Amino acid sequence: MNEDPKVNVSGLPREFVDAGASGNISAEVSSQVPVLQPEPDLVVNPWDIVLCTSGTLISCENAIVVLIIFHNPSLRAPMFLLIGSLALADLLAGIGLIINFVFAYLLQSEATKLVTIGLIVASFSASVCSLLAITVDRYLSLYYALTYHSERTVTFTYVMLFMLWGTSICLGLLPVLGWNCLRDESTCSVVRPLTKNNAAILSVSFLFTFALMLQLYIQICKIVMRHAHQIALQHHFLATSHYVTTRKGVSTLAIILGTFAACWMPFTLYSLIADYTYPSIYTYATLLPATYNSIINPVIYAFRNQEIQKALCLVCCGCVPPGLSQRARSPSDV
């Protein structure tokens, strides 16, 4: 009797009012519970897959060269030290491309971006510098043929290796130490997080390196032609034989330098004129040929070498083919 009667102001039967109240409560509760949305599928850029595949091939190919030179005590001449440096640099570049793919899709963070780009810049810089060092070594072996096999040549080779790897590591550390565009998007180059100025320095350095290699290979070509002519006179070869030998040497040099330019020149020039506002497809299209240079390098500099061919045959089949062991080196083998 003391209970106050509840007034139904809606004019509806009480069971409908109670049902509506319980519905409002359930709606309010459901609005406070977070709804789990299905995660979107991970979309992988096909260009990144191609770069990762290229990095895998680079790593496998150059790992063979590094292992052969490292485990063969007879391959300790300056030439093989430089070839080993080139293979090691390309091996690290391939690993960097693989790590870049993994970090881009699985471990995304600013730190991983900086470490990855630093490794890639340092390894590719060491690769290009090693090509220059090999060119210098070939020039010295022809110009100072009588004194080339001396202790001073070995010392000079170690100095070149120290300088090229020191310079490459410093270039790779620049983004890590703060010279990057993570805080200012407007300063980004075509390769984030490298700044436009950083990319310009790398591009100008490449053009300078290419100019030095071109000048050295021109001098090498002149020396090869002169040596071939002298050998032809001493052994009374026909003029046709001298022409064939000289043409083979010149063709070899043209292939070496032409391959290097064709692989790196598109990305170098594009990095100078473009920035982050350009479509990324242009960056991928010019960067991919640059990675191919690391695939071609072992074929040109390592697998064409007679001593490395012998070591590779010993590892694979335990013997050296007779034709390979008896082949003499000619002036065209530069």
mmCIF file of C-alpha atoms in Angstrom:
data_model
loop_
_atom_site.group_PDB
_atom_site.id
_atom_site.type_symbol
_atom_site.label_atom_id
_atom_site.label_comp_id
_atom_site.label_asym_id
_atom_site.label_seq_id
_atom_site.Cartn_x
_atom_site.Cartn_y
_atom_site.Cartn_z
ATOM 1 C CA MET A 1 0.000 0.000 0.000
ATOM 2 C CA ASN A 2 2.918 2.351 0.630
ATOM 3 C CA GLU A 3 4.385 1.751 -2.855
ATOM 4 C CA ASP A 4 3.958 4.644 -5.230
ATOM 5 C CA PRO A 5 2.221 3.536 -8.426
ATOM 6 C CA LYS A 6 4.333 3.965 -11.578
ATOM 7 C CA VAL A 7 2.606 5.974 -14.233
ATOM 8 C CA ASN A 8 2.647 4.716 -17.820
ATOM 9 C CA VAL A 9 2.926 8.023 -19.706
ATOM 10 C CA SER A 10 3.255 6.417 -23.070
ATOM 11 C CA GLY A 11 -0.214 4.965 -23.119
ATOM 12 C CA LEU A 12 1.132 1.546 -24.147
ATOM 13 C CA PRO A 13 0.702 -1.677 -22.200
ATOM 14 C CA ARG A 14 3.324 -2.138 -19.492
ATOM 15 C CA GLU A 15 4.904 -5.220 -21.089
ATOM 16 C CA PHE A 16 5.737 -3.184 -24.213
ATOM 17 C CA VAL A 17 7.278 -0.437 -22.090
ATOM 18 C CA ASP A 18 9.414 -2.936 -20.190
ATOM 19 C CA ALA A 19 10.508 -4.567 -23.420
ATOM 20 C CA GLY A 20 11.463 -1.204 -24.890
ATOM 21 C CA ALA A 21 13.450 -0.278 -21.782
ATOM 22 C CA SER A 22 15.402 -3.520 -21.899
ATOM 23 C CA GLY A 23 16.082 -2.954 -25.621
ATOM 24 C CA ASN A 24 17.461 0.521 -24.928
ATOM 25 C CA ILE A 25 19.730 -0.876 -22.240
ATOM 26 C CA SER A 26 21.061 -3.600 -24.512
ATOM 27 C CA ALA A 27 21.643 -1.044 -27.295
ATOM 28 C CA GLU A 28 23.527 1.212 -24.871
ATOM 29 C CA VAL A 29 25.691 -1.666 -23.676
ATOM 30 C CA SER A 30 26.392 -2.816 -27.212
ATOM 31 C CA SER A 31 27.439 0.712 -28.171
ATOM 32 C CA GLN A 32 30.092 0.651 -25.449
ATOM 33 C CA VAL A 33 31.602 -2.678 -26.558
ATOM 34 C CA PRO A 34 34.265 -2.291 -29.296
ATOM 35 C CA VAL A 35 33.410 -4.094 -32.483
ATOM 36 C CA LEU A 36 36.304 -6.149 -33.943
ATOM 37 C CA GLN A 37 36.663 -5.309 -37.611
ATOM 38 C CA PRO A 38 38.391 -7.850 -39.862
ATOM 39 C CA GLU A 39 41.990 -6.823 -40.602
ATOM 40 C CA PRO A 40 42.597 -5.792 -44.196
ATOM 41 C CA ASP A 41 44.625 -8.137 -46.344
ATOM 42 C CA LEU A 42 48.341 -7.331 -46.566
ATOM 43 C CA VAL A 43 48.927 -5.856 -50.013
ATOM 44 C CA VAL A 44 52.445 -6.503 -51.313
ATOM 45 C CA ASN A 45 53.891 -4.286 -53.999
ATOM 46 C CA PRO A 46 54.982 -6.460 -56.973
ATOM 47 C CA TRP A 47 58.053 -4.245 -57.414
ATOM 48 C CA ASP A 48 59.141 -5.083 -53.868
ATOM 49 C CA ILE A 49 58.802 -8.783 -54.675
ATOM 50 C CA VAL A 50 61.025 -8.332 -57.733
ATOM 51 C CA LEU A 51 63.623 -6.433 -55.678
ATOM 52 C CA CYS A 52 63.565 -9.126 -52.995
ATOM 53 C CA THR A 53 63.999 -11.827 -55.647
ATOM 54 C CA SER A 54 66.878 -9.884 -57.136
ATOM 55 C CA GLY A 55 68.439 -9.583 -53.672
ATOM 56 C CA THR A 56 68.144 -13.339 -53.145
ATOM 57 C CA LEU A 57 69.884 -14.077 -56.439
ATOM 58 C CA ILE A 58 72.589 -11.504 -55.660
ATOM 59 C CA SER A 59 73.210 -13.031 -52.232
ATOM 60 C CA CYS A 60 73.462 -16.608 -53.483
ATOM 61 C CA GLU A 61 75.716 -15.772 -56.415
ATOM 62 C CA ASN A 62 78.164 -13.577 -54.509
ATOM 63 C CA ALA A 63 78.217 -15.883 -51.488
ATOM 64 C CA ILE A 64 79.800 -18.525 -53.750
ATOM 65 C CA VAL A 65 82.563 -16.104 -54.770
ATOM 66 C CA VAL A 66 83.223 -15.020 -51.170
ATOM 67 C CA LEU A 67 83.444 -18.621 -49.946
ATOM 68 C CA ILE A 68 85.775 -19.660 -52.782
ATOM 69 C CA ILE A 69 88.190 -16.783 -52.152
ATOM 70 C CA PHE A 70 88.003 -17.127 -48.355
ATOM 71 C CA HIS A 71 88.640 -20.895 -48.277
ATOM 72 C CA ASN A 72 91.343 -20.951 -50.978
ATOM 73 C CA PRO A 73 94.736 -19.782 -49.618
ATOM 74 C CA SER A 74 96.158 -19.432 -53.125
ATOM 75 C CA LEU A 75 93.692 -16.625 -53.903
ATOM 76 C CA ARG A 76 95.409 -13.930 -51.836
ATOM 77 C CA ALA A 77 96.861 -11.768 -54.595
ATOM 78 C CA PRO A 78 95.749 -8.092 -54.750
ATOM 79 C CA MET A 79 93.439 -8.837 -57.660
ATOM 80 C CA PHE A 80 91.572 -11.531 -55.703
ATOM 81 C CA LEU A 81 91.366 -9.338 -52.600
ATOM 82 C CA LEU A 82 89.589 -6.687 -54.671
ATOM 83 C CA ILE A 83 87.314 -9.243 -56.324
ATOM 84 C CA GLY A 84 86.496 -10.559 -52.857
ATOM 85 C CA SER A 85 85.720 -7.017 -51.696
ATOM 86 C CA LEU A 86 83.361 -6.563 -54.646
ATOM 87 C CA ALA A 87 81.628 -9.881 -53.946
ATOM 88 C CA LEU A 88 81.281 -9.063 -50.236
ATOM 89 C CA ALA A 89 79.788 -5.652 -51.018
ATOM 90 C CA ASP A 90 77.298 -7.162 -53.467
ATOM 91 C CA LEU A 91 76.473 -9.906 -50.959
ATOM 92 C CA LEU A 92 75.622 -7.282 -48.331
ATOM 93 C CA ALA A 93 73.589 -5.373 -50.912
ATOM 94 C CA GLY A 94 71.536 -8.481 -51.655
ATOM 95 C CA ILE A 95 70.994 -9.102 -47.953
ATOM 96 C CA GLY A 96 69.958 -5.464 -47.573
ATOM 97 C CA LEU A 97 67.293 -5.848 -50.259
ATOM 98 C CA ILE A 98 65.915 -8.937 -48.540
ATOM 99 C CA ILE A 99 65.886 -7.242 -45.127
ATOM 100 C CA ASN A 100 64.207 -4.198 -46.650
ATOM 101 C CA PHE A 101 61.358 -6.393 -47.890
ATOM 102 C CA VAL A 102 60.949 -8.119 -44.514
ATOM 103 C CA PHE A 103 61.039 -4.896 -42.512
ATOM 104 C CA ALA A 104 58.699 -3.074 -44.909
ATOM 105 C CA TYR A 105 55.889 -5.579 -44.384
ATOM 106 C CA LEU A 106 56.554 -7.176 -41.005
ATOM 107 C CA LEU A 107 58.559 -4.795 -38.788
ATOM 108 C CA GLN A 108 57.627 -1.281 -39.802
ATOM 109 C CA SER A 109 59.389 1.388 -37.750
ATOM 110 C CA GLU A 110 61.632 4.392 -38.244
ATOM 111 C CA ALA A 111 64.623 2.566 -36.790
ATOM 112 C CA THR A 112 64.328 -0.355 -39.217
ATOM 113 C CA LYS A 113 63.977 2.037 -42.150
ATOM 114 C CA LEU A 114 67.164 3.880 -41.196
ATOM 115 C CA VAL A 115 69.160 0.695 -40.580
ATOM 116 C CA THR A 116 68.016 -0.845 -43.847
ATOM 117 C CA ILE A 117 68.706 2.212 -45.999
ATOM 118 C CA GLY A 118 72.078 2.625 -44.286
ATOM 119 C CA LEU A 119 73.050 -0.958 -45.112
ATOM 120 C CA ILE A 120 71.910 -0.621 -48.725
ATOM 121 C CA VAL A 121 73.717 2.699 -49.255
ATOM 122 C CA ALA A 122 76.937 1.428 -47.658
ATOM 123 C CA SER A 123 76.961 -1.868 -49.580
ATOM 124 C CA PHE A 124 76.183 -0.402 -52.992
ATOM 125 C CA SER A 125 78.730 2.372 -52.395
ATOM 126 C CA ALA A 126 81.342 -0.264 -51.521
ATOM 127 C CA SER A 127 80.407 -2.179 -54.668
ATOM 128 C CA VAL A 128 80.927 0.840 -56.920
ATOM 129 C CA CYS A 129 84.163 1.781 -55.133
ATOM 130 C CA SER A 130 85.417 -1.804 -55.460
ATOM 131 C CA LEU A 131 84.819 -1.622 -59.210
ATOM 132 C CA LEU A 132 86.938 1.521 -59.303
ATOM 133 C CA ALA A 133 89.645 -0.174 -57.242
ATOM 134 C CA ILE A 134 89.673 -3.157 -59.618
ATOM 135 C CA THR A 135 90.054 -0.773 -62.542
ATOM 136 C CA VAL A 136 92.991 0.946 -60.824
ATOM 137 C CA ASP A 137 94.576 -2.439 -60.104
ATOM 138 C CA ARG A 138 94.233 -3.532 -63.726
ATOM 139 C CA TYR A 139 95.784 -0.311 -64.924
ATOM 140 C CA LEU A 140 98.735 -0.668 -62.528
ATOM 141 C CA SER A 141 99.258 -4.322 -63.502
ATOM 142 C CA LEU A 142 99.679 -3.272 -67.138
ATOM 143 C CA TYR A 143 101.457 0.059 -66.732
ATOM 144 C CA TYR A 144 103.904 -1.207 -64.070
ATOM 145 C CA ALA A 145 104.103 -4.788 -65.288
ATOM 146 C CA LEU A 146 107.666 -5.353 -64.037
ATOM 147 C CA THR A 147 107.148 -4.053 -60.493
ATOM 148 C CA TYR A 148 103.481 -4.940 -60.013
ATOM 149 C CA HIS A 149 104.139 -8.202 -58.132
ATOM 150 C CA SER A 150 105.812 -6.576 -55.149
ATOM 151 C CA GLU A 151 105.101 -5.924 -51.504
ATOM 152 C CA ARG A 152 104.297 -2.302 -52.261
ATOM 153 C CA THR A 153 101.382 -3.368 -54.484
ATOM 154 C CA VAL A 154 99.923 -5.456 -51.661
ATOM 155 C CA THR A 155 100.226 -2.521 -49.250
ATOM 156 C CA PHE A 156 98.593 -0.185 -51.750
ATOM 157 C CA THR A 157 95.744 -2.694 -52.185
ATOM 158 C CA TYR A 158 95.067 -2.798 -48.452
ATOM 159 C CA VAL A 159 95.094 1.005 -48.345
ATOM 160 C CA MET A 160 92.516 1.107 -51.151
ATOM 161 C CA LEU A 161 90.344 -1.445 -49.351
ATOM 162 C CA PHE A 162 90.522 0.528 -46.092
ATOM 163 C CA MET A 163 89.629 3.784 -47.826
ATOM 164 C CA LEU A 164 86.759 2.426 -49.926
ATOM 165 C CA TRP A 165 85.110 0.575 -47.044
ATOM 166 C CA GLY A 166 85.652 3.477 -44.655
ATOM 167 C CA THR A 167 84.060 5.898 -47.103
ATOM 168 C CA SER A 168 81.163 3.545 -47.821
ATOM 169 C CA ILE A 169 80.436 2.977 -44.130
ATOM 170 C CA CYS A 170 80.432 6.734 -43.512
ATOM 171 C CA LEU A 171 77.940 7.237 -46.350
ATOM 172 C CA GLY A 172 75.740 4.510 -44.913
ATOM 173 C CA LEU A 173 75.824 6.048 -41.430
ATOM 174 C CA LEU A 174 74.638 9.472 -42.582
ATOM 175 C CA PRO A 175 70.897 8.583 -42.581
ATOM 176 C CA VAL A 176 71.233 6.741 -39.277
ATOM 177 C CA LEU A 177 72.985 9.655 -37.585
ATOM 178 C CA GLY A 178 70.245 12.124 -38.466
ATOM 179 C CA TRP A 179 70.644 13.156 -42.101
ATOM 180 C CA ASN A 180 67.243 11.863 -43.156
ATOM 181 C CA CYS A 181 63.811 13.216 -44.060
ATOM 182 C CA LEU A 182 61.672 11.418 -41.490
ATOM 183 C CA ARG A 183 60.894 14.719 -39.762
ATOM 184 C CA ASP A 184 60.534 16.839 -42.904
ATOM 185 C CA GLU A 185 58.808 15.153 -45.816
ATOM 186 C CA SER A 186 59.534 18.051 -48.156
ATOM 187 C CA THR A 187 63.281 17.273 -48.121
ATOM 188 C CA CYS A 188 62.852 13.629 -49.199
ATOM 189 C CA SER A 189 64.455 12.250 -52.323
ATOM 190 C CA VAL A 190 63.098 9.511 -54.557
ATOM 191 C CA VAL A 191 64.332 7.004 -51.961
ATOM 192 C CA ARG A 192 62.819 7.684 -48.579
ATOM 193 C CA PRO A 193 64.257 8.402 -45.988
ATOM 194 C CA LEU A 194 67.260 9.763 -47.910
ATOM 195 C CA THR A 195 67.236 13.532 -48.277
ATOM 196 C CA LYS A 196 67.488 15.210 -51.645
ATOM 197 C CA ASN A 197 70.961 16.535 -50.812
ATOM 198 C CA ASN A 198 72.152 13.096 -49.720
ATOM 199 C CA ALA A 199 70.926 11.512 -52.942
ATOM 200 C CA ALA A 200 72.583 14.303 -54.943
ATOM 201 C CA ILE A 201 75.931 13.646 -53.243
ATOM 202 C CA LEU A 202 75.679 9.932 -53.993
ATOM 203 C CA SER A 203 74.750 10.621 -57.630
ATOM 204 C CA VAL A 204 77.580 13.100 -58.192
ATOM 205 C CA SER A 205 80.008 10.678 -56.550
ATOM 206 C CA PHE A 206 78.910 7.962 -58.947
ATOM 207 C CA LEU A 207 79.364 10.224 -61.968
ATOM 208 C CA PHE A 208 82.850 11.121 -60.740
ATOM 209 C CA THR A 209 83.669 7.430 -60.251
ATOM 210 C CA PHE A 210 82.375 6.601 -63.712
ATOM 211 C CA ALA A 211 84.519 9.364 -65.249
ATOM 212 C CA LEU A 212 87.621 7.975 -63.522
ATOM 213 C CA MET A 213 86.849 4.446 -64.698
ATOM 214 C CA LEU A 214 86.279 5.674 -68.248
ATOM 215 C CA GLN A 215 89.628 7.472 -68.282
ATOM 216 C CA LEU A 216 91.458 4.468 -66.826
ATOM 217 C CA TYR A 217 89.873 2.035 -69.270
ATOM 218 C CA ILE A 218 90.873 4.266 -72.166
ATOM 219 C CA GLN A 219 94.463 4.084 -70.941
ATOM 220 C CA ILE A 220 94.155 0.320 -70.443
ATOM 221 C CA CYS A 221 92.861 -0.026 -73.976
ATOM 222 C CA LYS A 222 95.894 1.837 -75.334
ATOM 223 C CA ILE A 223 98.280 -0.366 -73.336
ATOM 224 C CA VAL A 224 96.528 -3.560 -74.473
ATOM 225 C CA MET A 225 96.754 -2.505 -78.101
ATOM 226 C CA ARG A 226 100.429 -1.688 -77.709
ATOM 227 C CA HIS A 227 101.201 -4.989 -75.960
ATOM 228 C CA ALA A 228 99.301 -6.980 -78.559
ATOM 229 C CA HIS A 229 101.215 -5.243 -81.337
ATOM 230 C CA GLN A 230 104.563 -5.984 -79.658
ATOM 231 C CA ILE A 231 103.687 -9.650 -79.156
ATOM 232 C CA ALA A 232 102.601 -9.915 -82.782
ATOM 233 C CA LEU A 233 105.936 -8.481 -83.946
ATOM 234 C CA GLN A 234 108.005 -10.740 -81.686
ATOM 235 C CA HIS A 235 106.240 -13.907 -82.768
ATOM 236 C CA HIS A 236 105.780 -12.836 -86.399
ATOM 237 C CA PHE A 237 101.996 -13.087 -86.190
ATOM 238 C CA LEU A 238 99.877 -12.008 -89.089
ATOM 239 C CA ALA A 239 98.183 -8.617 -88.958
ATOM 240 C CA THR A 240 94.823 -10.349 -88.836
ATOM 241 C CA SER A 241 95.759 -12.161 -85.625
ATOM 242 C CA HIS A 242 96.880 -8.881 -84.046
ATOM 243 C CA TYR A 243 93.619 -7.244 -85.093
ATOM 244 C CA VAL A 244 91.515 -10.066 -83.635
ATOM 245 C CA THR A 245 93.382 -10.018 -80.307
ATOM 246 C CA THR A 246 93.141 -6.239 -80.002
ATOM 247 C CA ARG A 247 89.470 -6.212 -80.925
ATOM 248 C CA LYS A 248 88.741 -8.855 -78.299
ATOM 249 C CA GLY A 249 90.445 -6.785 -75.608
ATOM 250 C CA VAL A 250 88.639 -3.614 -76.614
ATOM 251 C CA SER A 251 85.316 -5.461 -76.745
ATOM 252 C CA THR A 252 85.878 -6.834 -73.245
ATOM 253 C CA LEU A 253 86.556 -3.362 -71.875
ATOM 254 C CA ALA A 254 83.525 -1.950 -73.680
ATOM 255 C CA ILE A 255 81.284 -4.659 -72.221
ATOM 256 C CA ILE A 256 82.586 -4.033 -68.695
ATOM 257 C CA LEU A 257 82.167 -0.275 -68.817
ATOM 258 C CA GLY A 258 78.960 -0.356 -70.856
ATOM 259 C CA THR A 259 77.291 -2.780 -68.453
ATOM 260 C CA PHE A 260 78.262 -0.622 -65.478
ATOM 261 C CA ALA A 261 76.893 2.525 -67.106
ATOM 262 C CA ALA A 262 73.690 0.893 -68.356
ATOM 263 C CA CYS A 263 72.879 -0.435 -64.895
ATOM 264 C CA TRP A 264 73.619 2.631 -62.782
ATOM 265 C CA MET A 265 73.222 5.669 -65.039
ATOM 266 C CA PRO A 266 69.359 5.691 -65.205
ATOM 267 C CA PHE A 267 68.934 5.717 -61.422
ATOM 268 C CA THR A 268 71.773 8.211 -60.960
ATOM 269 C CA LEU A 269 70.331 10.773 -63.343
ATOM 270 C CA TYR A 270 66.791 10.218 -62.068
ATOM 271 C CA SER A 271 67.930 10.831 -58.477
ATOM 272 C CA LEU A 272 69.381 14.175 -59.528
ATOM 273 C CA ILE A 273 66.272 15.531 -61.224
ATOM 274 C CA ALA A 274 63.417 13.918 -59.246
ATOM 275 C CA ASP A 275 62.134 14.069 -55.677
ATOM 276 C CA TYR A 276 59.523 12.405 -53.470
ATOM 277 C CA THR A 277 56.622 13.912 -55.429
ATOM 278 C CA TYR A 278 57.402 11.799 -58.502
ATOM 279 C CA PRO A 279 55.520 8.487 -58.954
ATOM 280 C CA SER A 280 57.264 5.622 -57.192
ATOM 281 C CA ILE A 281 57.081 3.432 -60.287
ATOM 282 C CA TYR A 282 59.849 5.532 -61.851
ATOM 283 C CA THR A 283 62.056 4.897 -58.826
ATOM 284 C CA TYR A 284 61.485 1.148 -59.021
ATOM 285 C CA ALA A 285 62.030 1.111 -62.799
ATOM 286 C CA THR A 286 65.431 2.831 -62.492
ATOM 287 C CA LEU A 287 66.571 1.156 -59.271
ATOM 288 C CA LEU A 288 65.975 -2.386 -60.485
ATOM 289 C CA PRO A 289 68.627 -2.235 -63.262
ATOM 290 C CA ALA A 290 71.111 -0.938 -60.673
ATOM 291 C CA THR A 291 70.621 -4.120 -58.668
ATOM 292 C CA TYR A 292 71.258 -6.170 -61.802
ATOM 293 C CA ASN A 293 74.816 -4.832 -61.798
ATOM 294 C CA SER A 294 75.460 -6.849 -58.628
ATOM 295 C CA ILE A 295 74.162 -9.943 -60.435
ATOM 296 C CA ILE A 296 76.429 -9.373 -63.437
ATOM 297 C CA ASN A 297 79.580 -8.495 -61.445
ATOM 298 C CA PRO A 298 80.465 -12.084 -60.436
ATOM 299 C CA VAL A 299 80.129 -13.202 -64.046
ATOM 300 C CA ILE A 300 82.419 -10.459 -65.368
ATOM 301 C CA TYR A 301 85.035 -10.250 -62.621
ATOM 302 C CA ALA A 302 85.021 -13.619 -60.807
ATOM 303 C CA PHE A 303 83.720 -16.499 -62.914
ATOM 304 C CA ARG A 304 85.740 -15.376 -65.968
ATOM 305 C CA ASN A 305 88.961 -15.600 -63.944
ATOM 306 C CA GLN A 306 90.952 -18.741 -64.639
ATOM 307 C CA GLU A 307 92.097 -19.291 -61.041
ATOM 308 C CA ILE A 308 88.580 -18.909 -59.660
ATOM 309 C CA GLN A 309 87.302 -21.277 -62.357
ATOM 310 C CA LYS A 310 89.847 -23.869 -61.208
ATOM 311 C CA ALA A 311 88.860 -23.434 -57.562
ATOM 312 C CA LEU A 312 85.173 -23.698 -58.465
ATOM 313 C CA CYS A 313 85.771 -26.888 -60.456
ATOM 314 C CA LEU A 314 87.696 -28.398 -57.537
ATOM 315 C CA VAL A 315 84.812 -27.636 -55.194
ATOM 316 C CA CYS A 316 82.124 -28.931 -57.567
ATOM 317 C CA CYS A 317 83.716 -32.028 -59.122
ATOM 318 C CA GLY A 318 87.103 -32.419 -57.418
ATOM 319 C CA CYS A 319 89.084 -31.965 -60.623
ATOM 320 C CA VAL A 320 90.280 -29.343 -63.072
ATOM 321 C CA PRO A 321 89.429 -29.764 -66.794
ATOM 322 C CA PRO A 322 92.595 -30.169 -68.891
ATOM 323 C CA GLY A 323 91.629 -27.386 -71.260
ATOM 324 C CA LEU A 324 91.231 -24.966 -68.361
ATOM 325 C CA SER A 325 94.554 -25.803 -66.746
ATOM 326 C CA GLN A 326 96.498 -25.401 -69.998
ATOM 327 C CA ARG A 327 94.894 -22.160 -71.220
ATOM 328 C CA ALA A 328 97.375 -19.295 -71.410
ATOM 329 C CA ARG A 329 96.500 -15.723 -70.559
ATOM 330 C CA SER A 330 96.407 -13.330 -73.520
ATOM 331 C CA PRO A 331 96.536 -9.542 -73.707
ATOM 332 C CA SER A 332 92.788 -9.507 -74.291
ATOM 333 C CA ASP A 333 92.129 -11.015 -70.851
ATOM 334 C CA VAL A 334 91.790 -7.718 -69.010
#
